[in-house]
mmCIF file of N, CA and C in Angstrom:
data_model
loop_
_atom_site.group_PDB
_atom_site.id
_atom_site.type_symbol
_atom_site.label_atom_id
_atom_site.label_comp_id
_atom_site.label_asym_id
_atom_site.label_seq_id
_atom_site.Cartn_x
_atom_site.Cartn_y
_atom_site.Cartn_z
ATOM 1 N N UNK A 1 -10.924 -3.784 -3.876
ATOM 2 C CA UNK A 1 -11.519 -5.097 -3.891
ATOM 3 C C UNK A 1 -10.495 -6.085 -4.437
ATOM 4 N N UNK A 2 -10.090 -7.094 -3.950
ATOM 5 C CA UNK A 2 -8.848 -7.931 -4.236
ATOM 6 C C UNK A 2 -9.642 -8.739 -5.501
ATOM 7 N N UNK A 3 -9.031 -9.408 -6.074
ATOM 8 C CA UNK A 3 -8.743 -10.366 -7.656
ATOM 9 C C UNK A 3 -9.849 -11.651 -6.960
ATOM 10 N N UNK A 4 -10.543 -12.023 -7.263
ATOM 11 C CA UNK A 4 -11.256 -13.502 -7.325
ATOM 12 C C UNK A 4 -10.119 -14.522 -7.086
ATOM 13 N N UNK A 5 -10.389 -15.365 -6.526
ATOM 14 C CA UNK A 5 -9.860 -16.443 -6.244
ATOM 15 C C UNK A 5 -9.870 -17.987 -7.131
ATOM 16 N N UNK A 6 -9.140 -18.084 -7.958
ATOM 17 C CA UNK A 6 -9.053 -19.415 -9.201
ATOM 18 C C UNK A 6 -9.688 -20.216 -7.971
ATOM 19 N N UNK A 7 -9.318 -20.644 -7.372
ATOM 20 C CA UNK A 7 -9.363 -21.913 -6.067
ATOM 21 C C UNK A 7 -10.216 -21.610 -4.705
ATOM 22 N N UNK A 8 -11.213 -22.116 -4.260
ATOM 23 C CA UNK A 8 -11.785 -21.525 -3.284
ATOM 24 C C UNK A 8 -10.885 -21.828 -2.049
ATOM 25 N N UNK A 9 -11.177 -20.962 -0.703
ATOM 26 C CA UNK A 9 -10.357 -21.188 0.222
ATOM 27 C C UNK A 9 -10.724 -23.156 0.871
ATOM 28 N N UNK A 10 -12.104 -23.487 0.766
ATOM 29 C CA UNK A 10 -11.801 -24.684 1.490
ATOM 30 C C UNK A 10 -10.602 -25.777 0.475
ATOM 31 N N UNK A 11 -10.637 -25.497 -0.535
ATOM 32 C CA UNK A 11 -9.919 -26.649 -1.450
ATOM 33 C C UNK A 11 -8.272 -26.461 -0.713
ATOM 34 N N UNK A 12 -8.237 -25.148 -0.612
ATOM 35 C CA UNK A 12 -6.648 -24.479 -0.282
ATOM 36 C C UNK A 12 -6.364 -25.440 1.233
ATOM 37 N N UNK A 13 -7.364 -24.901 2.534
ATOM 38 C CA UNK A 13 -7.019 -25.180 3.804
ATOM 39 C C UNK A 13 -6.874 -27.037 3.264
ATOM 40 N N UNK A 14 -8.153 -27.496 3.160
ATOM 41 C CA UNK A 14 -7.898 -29.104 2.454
ATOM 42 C C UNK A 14 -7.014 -29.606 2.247
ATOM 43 N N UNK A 15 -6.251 -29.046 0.883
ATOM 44 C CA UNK A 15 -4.979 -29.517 0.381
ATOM 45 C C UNK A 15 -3.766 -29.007 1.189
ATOM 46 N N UNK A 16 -3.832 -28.318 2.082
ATOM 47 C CA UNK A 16 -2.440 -27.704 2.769
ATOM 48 C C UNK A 16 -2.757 -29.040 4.071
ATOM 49 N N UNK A 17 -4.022 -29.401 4.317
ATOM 50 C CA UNK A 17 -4.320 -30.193 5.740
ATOM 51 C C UNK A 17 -3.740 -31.458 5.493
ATOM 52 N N UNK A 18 -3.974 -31.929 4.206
ATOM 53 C CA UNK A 18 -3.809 -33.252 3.754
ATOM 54 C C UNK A 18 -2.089 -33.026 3.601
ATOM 55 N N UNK A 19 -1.709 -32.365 3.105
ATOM 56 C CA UNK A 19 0.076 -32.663 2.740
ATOM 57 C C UNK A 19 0.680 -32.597 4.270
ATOM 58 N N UNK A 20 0.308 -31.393 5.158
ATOM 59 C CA UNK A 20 0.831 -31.055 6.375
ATOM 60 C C UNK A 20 0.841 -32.769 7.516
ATOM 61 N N UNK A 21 -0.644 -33.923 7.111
ATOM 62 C CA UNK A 21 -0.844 -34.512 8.307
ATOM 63 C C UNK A 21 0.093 -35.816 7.310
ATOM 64 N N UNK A 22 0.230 -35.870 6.229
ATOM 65 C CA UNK A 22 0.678 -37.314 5.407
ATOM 66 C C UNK A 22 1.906 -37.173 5.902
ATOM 67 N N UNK A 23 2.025 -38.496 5.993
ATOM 68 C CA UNK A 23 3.349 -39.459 6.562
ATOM 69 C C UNK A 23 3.917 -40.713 5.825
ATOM 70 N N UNK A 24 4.843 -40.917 4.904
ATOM 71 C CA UNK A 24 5.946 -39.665 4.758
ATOM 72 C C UNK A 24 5.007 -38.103 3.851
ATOM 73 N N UNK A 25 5.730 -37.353 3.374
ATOM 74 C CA UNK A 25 5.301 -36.497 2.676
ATOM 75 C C UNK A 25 4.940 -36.695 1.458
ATOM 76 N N UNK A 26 3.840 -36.282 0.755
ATOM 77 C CA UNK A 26 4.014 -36.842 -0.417
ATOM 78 C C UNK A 26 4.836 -35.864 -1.862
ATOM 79 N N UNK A 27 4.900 -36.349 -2.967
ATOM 80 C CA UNK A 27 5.443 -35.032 -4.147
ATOM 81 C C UNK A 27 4.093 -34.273 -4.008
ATOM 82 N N UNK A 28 4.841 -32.772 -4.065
ATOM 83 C CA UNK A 28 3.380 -31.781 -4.463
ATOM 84 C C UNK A 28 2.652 -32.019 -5.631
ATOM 85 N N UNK A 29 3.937 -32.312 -6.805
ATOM 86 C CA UNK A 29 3.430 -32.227 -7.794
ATOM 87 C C UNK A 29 2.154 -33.586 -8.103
ATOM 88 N N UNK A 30 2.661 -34.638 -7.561
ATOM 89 C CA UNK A 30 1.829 -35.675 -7.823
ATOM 90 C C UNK A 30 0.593 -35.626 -7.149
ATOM 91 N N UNK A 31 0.725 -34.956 -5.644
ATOM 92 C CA UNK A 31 -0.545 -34.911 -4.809
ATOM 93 C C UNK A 31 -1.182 -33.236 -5.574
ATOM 94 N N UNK A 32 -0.581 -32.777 -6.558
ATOM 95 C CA UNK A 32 -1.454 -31.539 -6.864
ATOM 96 C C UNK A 32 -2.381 -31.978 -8.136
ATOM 97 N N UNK A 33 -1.937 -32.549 -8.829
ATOM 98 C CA UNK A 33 -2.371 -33.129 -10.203
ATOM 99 C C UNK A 33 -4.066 -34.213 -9.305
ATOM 100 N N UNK A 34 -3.376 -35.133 -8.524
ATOM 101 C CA UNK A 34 -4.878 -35.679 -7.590
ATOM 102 C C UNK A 34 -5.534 -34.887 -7.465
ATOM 103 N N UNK A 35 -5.687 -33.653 -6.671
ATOM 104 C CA UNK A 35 -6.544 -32.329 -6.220
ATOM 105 C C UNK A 35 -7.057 -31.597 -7.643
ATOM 106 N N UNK A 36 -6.345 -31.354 -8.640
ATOM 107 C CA UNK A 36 -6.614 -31.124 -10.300
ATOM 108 C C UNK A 36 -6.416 -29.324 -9.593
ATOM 109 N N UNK A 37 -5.411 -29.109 -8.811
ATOM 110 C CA UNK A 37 -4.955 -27.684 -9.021
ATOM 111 C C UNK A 37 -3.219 -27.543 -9.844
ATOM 112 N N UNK A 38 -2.818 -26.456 -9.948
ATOM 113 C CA UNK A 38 -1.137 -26.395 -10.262
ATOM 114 C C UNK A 38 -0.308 -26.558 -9.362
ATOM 115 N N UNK A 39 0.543 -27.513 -9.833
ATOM 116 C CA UNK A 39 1.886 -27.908 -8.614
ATOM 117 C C UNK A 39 2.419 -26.774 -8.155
ATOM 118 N N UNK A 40 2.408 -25.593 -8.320
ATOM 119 C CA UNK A 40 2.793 -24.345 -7.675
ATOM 120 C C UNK A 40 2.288 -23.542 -6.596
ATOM 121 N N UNK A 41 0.589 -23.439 -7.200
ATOM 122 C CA UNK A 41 -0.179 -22.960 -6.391
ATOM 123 C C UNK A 41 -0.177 -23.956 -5.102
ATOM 124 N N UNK A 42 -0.206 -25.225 -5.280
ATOM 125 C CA UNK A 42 -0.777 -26.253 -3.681
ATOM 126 C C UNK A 42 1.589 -25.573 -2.975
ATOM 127 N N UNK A 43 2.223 -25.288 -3.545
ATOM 128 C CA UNK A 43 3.381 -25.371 -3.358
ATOM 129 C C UNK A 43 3.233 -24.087 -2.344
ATOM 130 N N UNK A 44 3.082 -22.823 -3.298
ATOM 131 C CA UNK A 44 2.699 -21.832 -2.220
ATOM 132 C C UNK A 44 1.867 -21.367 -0.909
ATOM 133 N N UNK A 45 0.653 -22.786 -1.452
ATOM 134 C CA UNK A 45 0.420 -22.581 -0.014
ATOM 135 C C UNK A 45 0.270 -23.006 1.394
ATOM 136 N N UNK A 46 1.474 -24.223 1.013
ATOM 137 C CA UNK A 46 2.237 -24.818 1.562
ATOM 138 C C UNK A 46 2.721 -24.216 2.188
ATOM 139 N N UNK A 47 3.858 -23.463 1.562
ATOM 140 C CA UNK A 47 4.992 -22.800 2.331
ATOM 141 C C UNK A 47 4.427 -21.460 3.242
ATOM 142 N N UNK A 48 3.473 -20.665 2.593
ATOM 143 C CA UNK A 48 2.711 -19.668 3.182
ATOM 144 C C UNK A 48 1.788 -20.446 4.546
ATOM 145 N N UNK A 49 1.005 -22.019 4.699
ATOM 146 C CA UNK A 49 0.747 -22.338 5.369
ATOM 147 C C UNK A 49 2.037 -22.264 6.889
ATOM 148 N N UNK A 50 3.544 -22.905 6.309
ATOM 149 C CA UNK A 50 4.669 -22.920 7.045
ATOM 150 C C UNK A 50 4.660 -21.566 8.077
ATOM 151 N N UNK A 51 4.640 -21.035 7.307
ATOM 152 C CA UNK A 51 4.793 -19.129 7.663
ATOM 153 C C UNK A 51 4.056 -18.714 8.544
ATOM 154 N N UNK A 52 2.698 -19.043 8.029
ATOM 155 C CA UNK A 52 1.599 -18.654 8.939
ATOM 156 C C UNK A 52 1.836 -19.299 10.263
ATOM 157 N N UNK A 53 2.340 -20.778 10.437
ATOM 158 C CA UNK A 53 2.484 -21.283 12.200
ATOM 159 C C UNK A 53 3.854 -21.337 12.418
ATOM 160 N N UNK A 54 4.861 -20.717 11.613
ATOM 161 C CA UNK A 54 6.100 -19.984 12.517
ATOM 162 C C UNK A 54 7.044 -21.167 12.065
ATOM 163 N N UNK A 55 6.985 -21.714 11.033
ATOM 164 C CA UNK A 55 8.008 -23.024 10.487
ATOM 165 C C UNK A 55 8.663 -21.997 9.795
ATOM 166 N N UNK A 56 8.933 -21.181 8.968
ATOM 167 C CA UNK A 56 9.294 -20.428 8.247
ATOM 168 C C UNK A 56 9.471 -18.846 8.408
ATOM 169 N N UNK A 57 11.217 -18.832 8.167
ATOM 170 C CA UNK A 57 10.982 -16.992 8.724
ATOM 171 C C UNK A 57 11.404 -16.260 7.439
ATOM 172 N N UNK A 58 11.206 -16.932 6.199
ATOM 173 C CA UNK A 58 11.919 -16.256 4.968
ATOM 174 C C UNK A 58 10.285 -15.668 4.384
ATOM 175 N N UNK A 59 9.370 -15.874 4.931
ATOM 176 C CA UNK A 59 8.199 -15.278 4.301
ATOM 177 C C UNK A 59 7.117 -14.520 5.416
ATOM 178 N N UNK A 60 6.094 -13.524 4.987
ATOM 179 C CA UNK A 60 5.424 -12.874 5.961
ATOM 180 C C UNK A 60 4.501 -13.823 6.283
ATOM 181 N N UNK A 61 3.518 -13.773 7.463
ATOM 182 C CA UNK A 61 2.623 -13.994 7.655
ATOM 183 C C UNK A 61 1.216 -13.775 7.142
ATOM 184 N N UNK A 62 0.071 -14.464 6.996
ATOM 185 C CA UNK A 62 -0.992 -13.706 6.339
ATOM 186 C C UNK A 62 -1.409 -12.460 6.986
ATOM 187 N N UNK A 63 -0.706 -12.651 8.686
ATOM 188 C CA UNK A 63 -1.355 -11.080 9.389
ATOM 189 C C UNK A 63 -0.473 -10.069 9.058
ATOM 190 N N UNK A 64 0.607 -10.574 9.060
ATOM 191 C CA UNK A 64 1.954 -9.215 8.338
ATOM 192 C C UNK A 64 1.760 -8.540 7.244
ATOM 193 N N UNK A 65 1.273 -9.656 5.941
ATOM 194 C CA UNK A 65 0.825 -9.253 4.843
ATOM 195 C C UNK A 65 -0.310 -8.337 4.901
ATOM 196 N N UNK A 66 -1.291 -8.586 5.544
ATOM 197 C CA UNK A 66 -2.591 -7.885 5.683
ATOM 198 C C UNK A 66 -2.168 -6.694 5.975
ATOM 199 N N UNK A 67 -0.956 -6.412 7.126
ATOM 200 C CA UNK A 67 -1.265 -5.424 8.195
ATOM 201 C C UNK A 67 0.101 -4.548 6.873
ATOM 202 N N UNK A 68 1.086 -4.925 6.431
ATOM 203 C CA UNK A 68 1.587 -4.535 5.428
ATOM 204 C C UNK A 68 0.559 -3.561 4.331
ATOM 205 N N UNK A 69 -0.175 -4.339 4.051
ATOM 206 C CA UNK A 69 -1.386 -3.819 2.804
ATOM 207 C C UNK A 69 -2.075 -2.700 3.361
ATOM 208 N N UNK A 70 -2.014 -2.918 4.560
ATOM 209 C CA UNK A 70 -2.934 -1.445 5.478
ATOM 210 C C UNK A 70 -2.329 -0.603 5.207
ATOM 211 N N UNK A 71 -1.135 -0.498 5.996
ATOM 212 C CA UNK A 71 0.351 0.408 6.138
ATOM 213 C C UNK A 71 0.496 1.100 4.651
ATOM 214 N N UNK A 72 0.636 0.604 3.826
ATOM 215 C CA UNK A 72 0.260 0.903 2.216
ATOM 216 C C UNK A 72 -0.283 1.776 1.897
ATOM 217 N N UNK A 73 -1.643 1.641 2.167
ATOM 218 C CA UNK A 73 -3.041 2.066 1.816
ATOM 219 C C UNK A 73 -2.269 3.408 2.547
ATOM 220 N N UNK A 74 -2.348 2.912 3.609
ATOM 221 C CA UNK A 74 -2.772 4.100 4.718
ATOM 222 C C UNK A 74 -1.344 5.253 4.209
ATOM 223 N N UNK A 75 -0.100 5.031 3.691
ATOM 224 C CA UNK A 75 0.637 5.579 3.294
ATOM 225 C C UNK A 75 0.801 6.452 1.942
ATOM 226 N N UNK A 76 -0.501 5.919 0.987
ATOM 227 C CA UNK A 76 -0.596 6.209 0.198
ATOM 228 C C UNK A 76 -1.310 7.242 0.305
ATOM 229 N N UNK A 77 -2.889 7.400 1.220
ATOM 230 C CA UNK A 77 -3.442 8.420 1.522
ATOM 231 C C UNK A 77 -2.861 9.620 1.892
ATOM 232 N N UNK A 78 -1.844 9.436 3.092
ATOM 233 C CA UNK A 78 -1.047 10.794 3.766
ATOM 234 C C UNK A 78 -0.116 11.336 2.479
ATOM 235 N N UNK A 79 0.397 10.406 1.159
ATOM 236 C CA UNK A 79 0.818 11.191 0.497
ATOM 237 C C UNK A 79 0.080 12.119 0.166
ATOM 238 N N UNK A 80 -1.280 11.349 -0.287
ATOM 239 C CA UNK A 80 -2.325 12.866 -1.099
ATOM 240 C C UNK A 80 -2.259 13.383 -0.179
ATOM 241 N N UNK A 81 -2.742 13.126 1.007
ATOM 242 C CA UNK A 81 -3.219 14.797 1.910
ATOM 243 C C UNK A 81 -1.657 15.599 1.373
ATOM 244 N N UNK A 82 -0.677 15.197 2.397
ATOM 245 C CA UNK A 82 0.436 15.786 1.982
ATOM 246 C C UNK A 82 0.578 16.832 0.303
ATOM 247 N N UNK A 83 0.302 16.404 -0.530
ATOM 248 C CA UNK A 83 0.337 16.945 -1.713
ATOM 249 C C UNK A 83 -1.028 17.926 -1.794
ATOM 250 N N UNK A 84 -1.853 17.657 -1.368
ATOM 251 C CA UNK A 84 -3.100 18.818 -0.948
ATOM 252 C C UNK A 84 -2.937 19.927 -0.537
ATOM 253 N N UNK A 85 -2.007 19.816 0.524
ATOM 254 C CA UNK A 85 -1.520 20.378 1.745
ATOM 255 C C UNK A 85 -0.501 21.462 1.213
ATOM 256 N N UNK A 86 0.373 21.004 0.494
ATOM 257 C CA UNK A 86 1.655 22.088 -0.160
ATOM 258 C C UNK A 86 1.004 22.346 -1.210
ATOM 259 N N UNK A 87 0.285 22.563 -1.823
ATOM 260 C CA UNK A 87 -0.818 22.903 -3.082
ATOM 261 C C UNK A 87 -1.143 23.863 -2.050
ATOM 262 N N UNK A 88 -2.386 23.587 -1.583
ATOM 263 C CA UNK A 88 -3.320 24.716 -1.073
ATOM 264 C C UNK A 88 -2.020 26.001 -0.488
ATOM 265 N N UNK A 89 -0.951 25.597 0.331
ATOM 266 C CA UNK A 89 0.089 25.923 0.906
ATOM 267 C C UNK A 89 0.336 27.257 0.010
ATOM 268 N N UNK A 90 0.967 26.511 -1.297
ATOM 269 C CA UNK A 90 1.694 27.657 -2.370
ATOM 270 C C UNK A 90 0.768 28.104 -2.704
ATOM 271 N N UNK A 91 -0.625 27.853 -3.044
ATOM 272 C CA UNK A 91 -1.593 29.424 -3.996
ATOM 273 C C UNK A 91 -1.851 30.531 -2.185
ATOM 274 N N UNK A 92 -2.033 30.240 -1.429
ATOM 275 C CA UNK A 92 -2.266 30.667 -0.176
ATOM 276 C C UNK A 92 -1.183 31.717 -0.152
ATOM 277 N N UNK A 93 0.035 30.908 -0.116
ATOM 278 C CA UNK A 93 1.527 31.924 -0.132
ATOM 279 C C UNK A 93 1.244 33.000 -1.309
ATOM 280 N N UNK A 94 0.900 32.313 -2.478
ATOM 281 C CA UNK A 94 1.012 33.293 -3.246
ATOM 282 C C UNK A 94 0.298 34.424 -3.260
ATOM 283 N N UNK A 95 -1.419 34.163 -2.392
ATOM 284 C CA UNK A 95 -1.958 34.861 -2.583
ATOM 285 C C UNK A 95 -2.075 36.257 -1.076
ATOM 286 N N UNK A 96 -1.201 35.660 -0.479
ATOM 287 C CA UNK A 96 -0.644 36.460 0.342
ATOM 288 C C UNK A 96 0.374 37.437 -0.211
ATOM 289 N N UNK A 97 1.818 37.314 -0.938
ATOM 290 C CA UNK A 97 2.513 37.953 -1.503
ATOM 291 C C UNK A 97 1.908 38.566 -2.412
ATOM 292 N N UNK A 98 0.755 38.515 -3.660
ATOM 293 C CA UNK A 98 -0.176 39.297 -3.951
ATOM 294 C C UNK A 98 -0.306 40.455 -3.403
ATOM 295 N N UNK A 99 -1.345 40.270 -2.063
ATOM 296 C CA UNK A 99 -2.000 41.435 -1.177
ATOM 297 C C UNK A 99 -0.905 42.566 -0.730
ATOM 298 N N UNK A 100 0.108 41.816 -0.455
ATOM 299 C CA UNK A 100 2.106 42.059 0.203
ATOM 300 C C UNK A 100 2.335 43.226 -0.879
ATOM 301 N N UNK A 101 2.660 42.937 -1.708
ATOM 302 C CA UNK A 101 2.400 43.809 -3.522
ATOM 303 C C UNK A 101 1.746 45.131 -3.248
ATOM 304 N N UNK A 102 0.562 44.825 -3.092
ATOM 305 C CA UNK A 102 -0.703 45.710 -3.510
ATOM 306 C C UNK A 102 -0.437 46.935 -2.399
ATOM 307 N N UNK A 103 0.065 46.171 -0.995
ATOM 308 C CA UNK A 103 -0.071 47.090 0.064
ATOM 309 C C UNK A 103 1.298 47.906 -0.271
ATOM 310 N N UNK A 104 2.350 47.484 -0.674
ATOM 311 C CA UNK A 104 3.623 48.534 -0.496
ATOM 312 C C UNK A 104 3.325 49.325 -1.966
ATOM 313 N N UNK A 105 2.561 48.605 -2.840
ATOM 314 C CA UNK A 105 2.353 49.726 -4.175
ATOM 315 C C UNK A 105 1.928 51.366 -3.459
ATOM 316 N N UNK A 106 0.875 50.747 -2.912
ATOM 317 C CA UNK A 106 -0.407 51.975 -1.997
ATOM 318 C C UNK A 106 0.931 52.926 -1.137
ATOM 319 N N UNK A 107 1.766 52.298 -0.170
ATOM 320 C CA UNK A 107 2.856 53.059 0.716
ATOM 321 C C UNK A 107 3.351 53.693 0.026
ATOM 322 N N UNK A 108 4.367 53.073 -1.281
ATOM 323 C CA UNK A 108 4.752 53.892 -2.040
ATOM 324 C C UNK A 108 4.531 55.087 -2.911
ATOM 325 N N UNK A 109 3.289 55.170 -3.394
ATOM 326 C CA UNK A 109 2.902 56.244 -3.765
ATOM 327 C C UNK A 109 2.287 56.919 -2.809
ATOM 328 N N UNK A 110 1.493 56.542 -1.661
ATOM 329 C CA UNK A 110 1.716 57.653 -0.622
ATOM 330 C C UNK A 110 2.479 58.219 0.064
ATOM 331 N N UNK A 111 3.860 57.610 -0.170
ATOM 332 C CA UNK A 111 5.388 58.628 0.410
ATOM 333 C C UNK A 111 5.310 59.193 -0.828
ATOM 334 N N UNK A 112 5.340 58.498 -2.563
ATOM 335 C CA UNK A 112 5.608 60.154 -3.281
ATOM 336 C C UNK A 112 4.554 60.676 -3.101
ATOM 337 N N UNK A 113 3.391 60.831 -3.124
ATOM 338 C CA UNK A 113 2.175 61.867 -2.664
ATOM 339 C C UNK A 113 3.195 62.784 -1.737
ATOM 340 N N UNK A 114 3.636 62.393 -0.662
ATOM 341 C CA UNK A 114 3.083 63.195 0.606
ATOM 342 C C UNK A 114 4.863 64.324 0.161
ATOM 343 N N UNK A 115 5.789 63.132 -0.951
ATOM 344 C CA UNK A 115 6.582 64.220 -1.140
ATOM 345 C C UNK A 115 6.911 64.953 -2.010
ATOM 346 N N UNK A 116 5.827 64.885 -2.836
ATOM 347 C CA UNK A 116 5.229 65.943 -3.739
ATOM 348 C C UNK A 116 4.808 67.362 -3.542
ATOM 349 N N UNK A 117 4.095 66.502 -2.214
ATOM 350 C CA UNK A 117 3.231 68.011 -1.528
ATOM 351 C C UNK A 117 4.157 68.717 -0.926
ATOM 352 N N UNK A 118 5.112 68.022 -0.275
ATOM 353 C CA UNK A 118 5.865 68.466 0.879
ATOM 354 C C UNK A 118 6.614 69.425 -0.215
ATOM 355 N N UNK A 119 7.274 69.317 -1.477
ATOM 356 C CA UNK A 119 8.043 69.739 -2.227
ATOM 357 C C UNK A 119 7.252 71.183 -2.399
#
């Protein structure tokens, strides 16, 4: 479940609509202090607005990011299986080499048995 949002999304699209259509541009900082958010936050999502319609190639997209966060997730899971997987793997092995044990114990003393008798 992601973090709450200080700022709701309409204030965000709002303030990115208003800087994007003003002519000239205005300071963030002065048009952020009007809005009563941080000159950083209206800054980022600014530039993340940029990103999102292809003005900007130094940052992801919100769908890159998203599809990034999947990729993640989804990478993080195949580790566990993976680690499940060579777990169950080695007691399995082991408990095979066990049985492996048990059976040449049994051979072995039935070759000395049989050359006991034979003796």
């Amino acid at each position: 479940m992601p973090a709450p949002r200080k700022y709701p999304l309409e204030l965000r699209e709002r303030a990115v609509r208003m800087y994007r259509t003003a002519e000239p541009k205005p300071v963030i900082r002065r048009m952020a202090e009007e809005l009563g958010v941080h000159h950083e936050a209206l800054r980022n999502w600014i530039r993340q607005a940029e990103a999102d319609v292809g003005e900007r190639d130094d940052l992801l997209t919100t769908a890159e990011r998203e599809e990034l966060a999947a990729l993640r997730k989804e990478n993080a899971q195949l580790k566990r299986a993976n680690e499940v997987l060579r777990t169950a793997s080695a007691f399995f092995a082991a408990q095979l080499c066990a049985t492996r044990r048990d059976v040449d114990r049994e051979v072995v003393k039935d070759h000395f048995r049989r050359a006991v008798v034979a003796a």
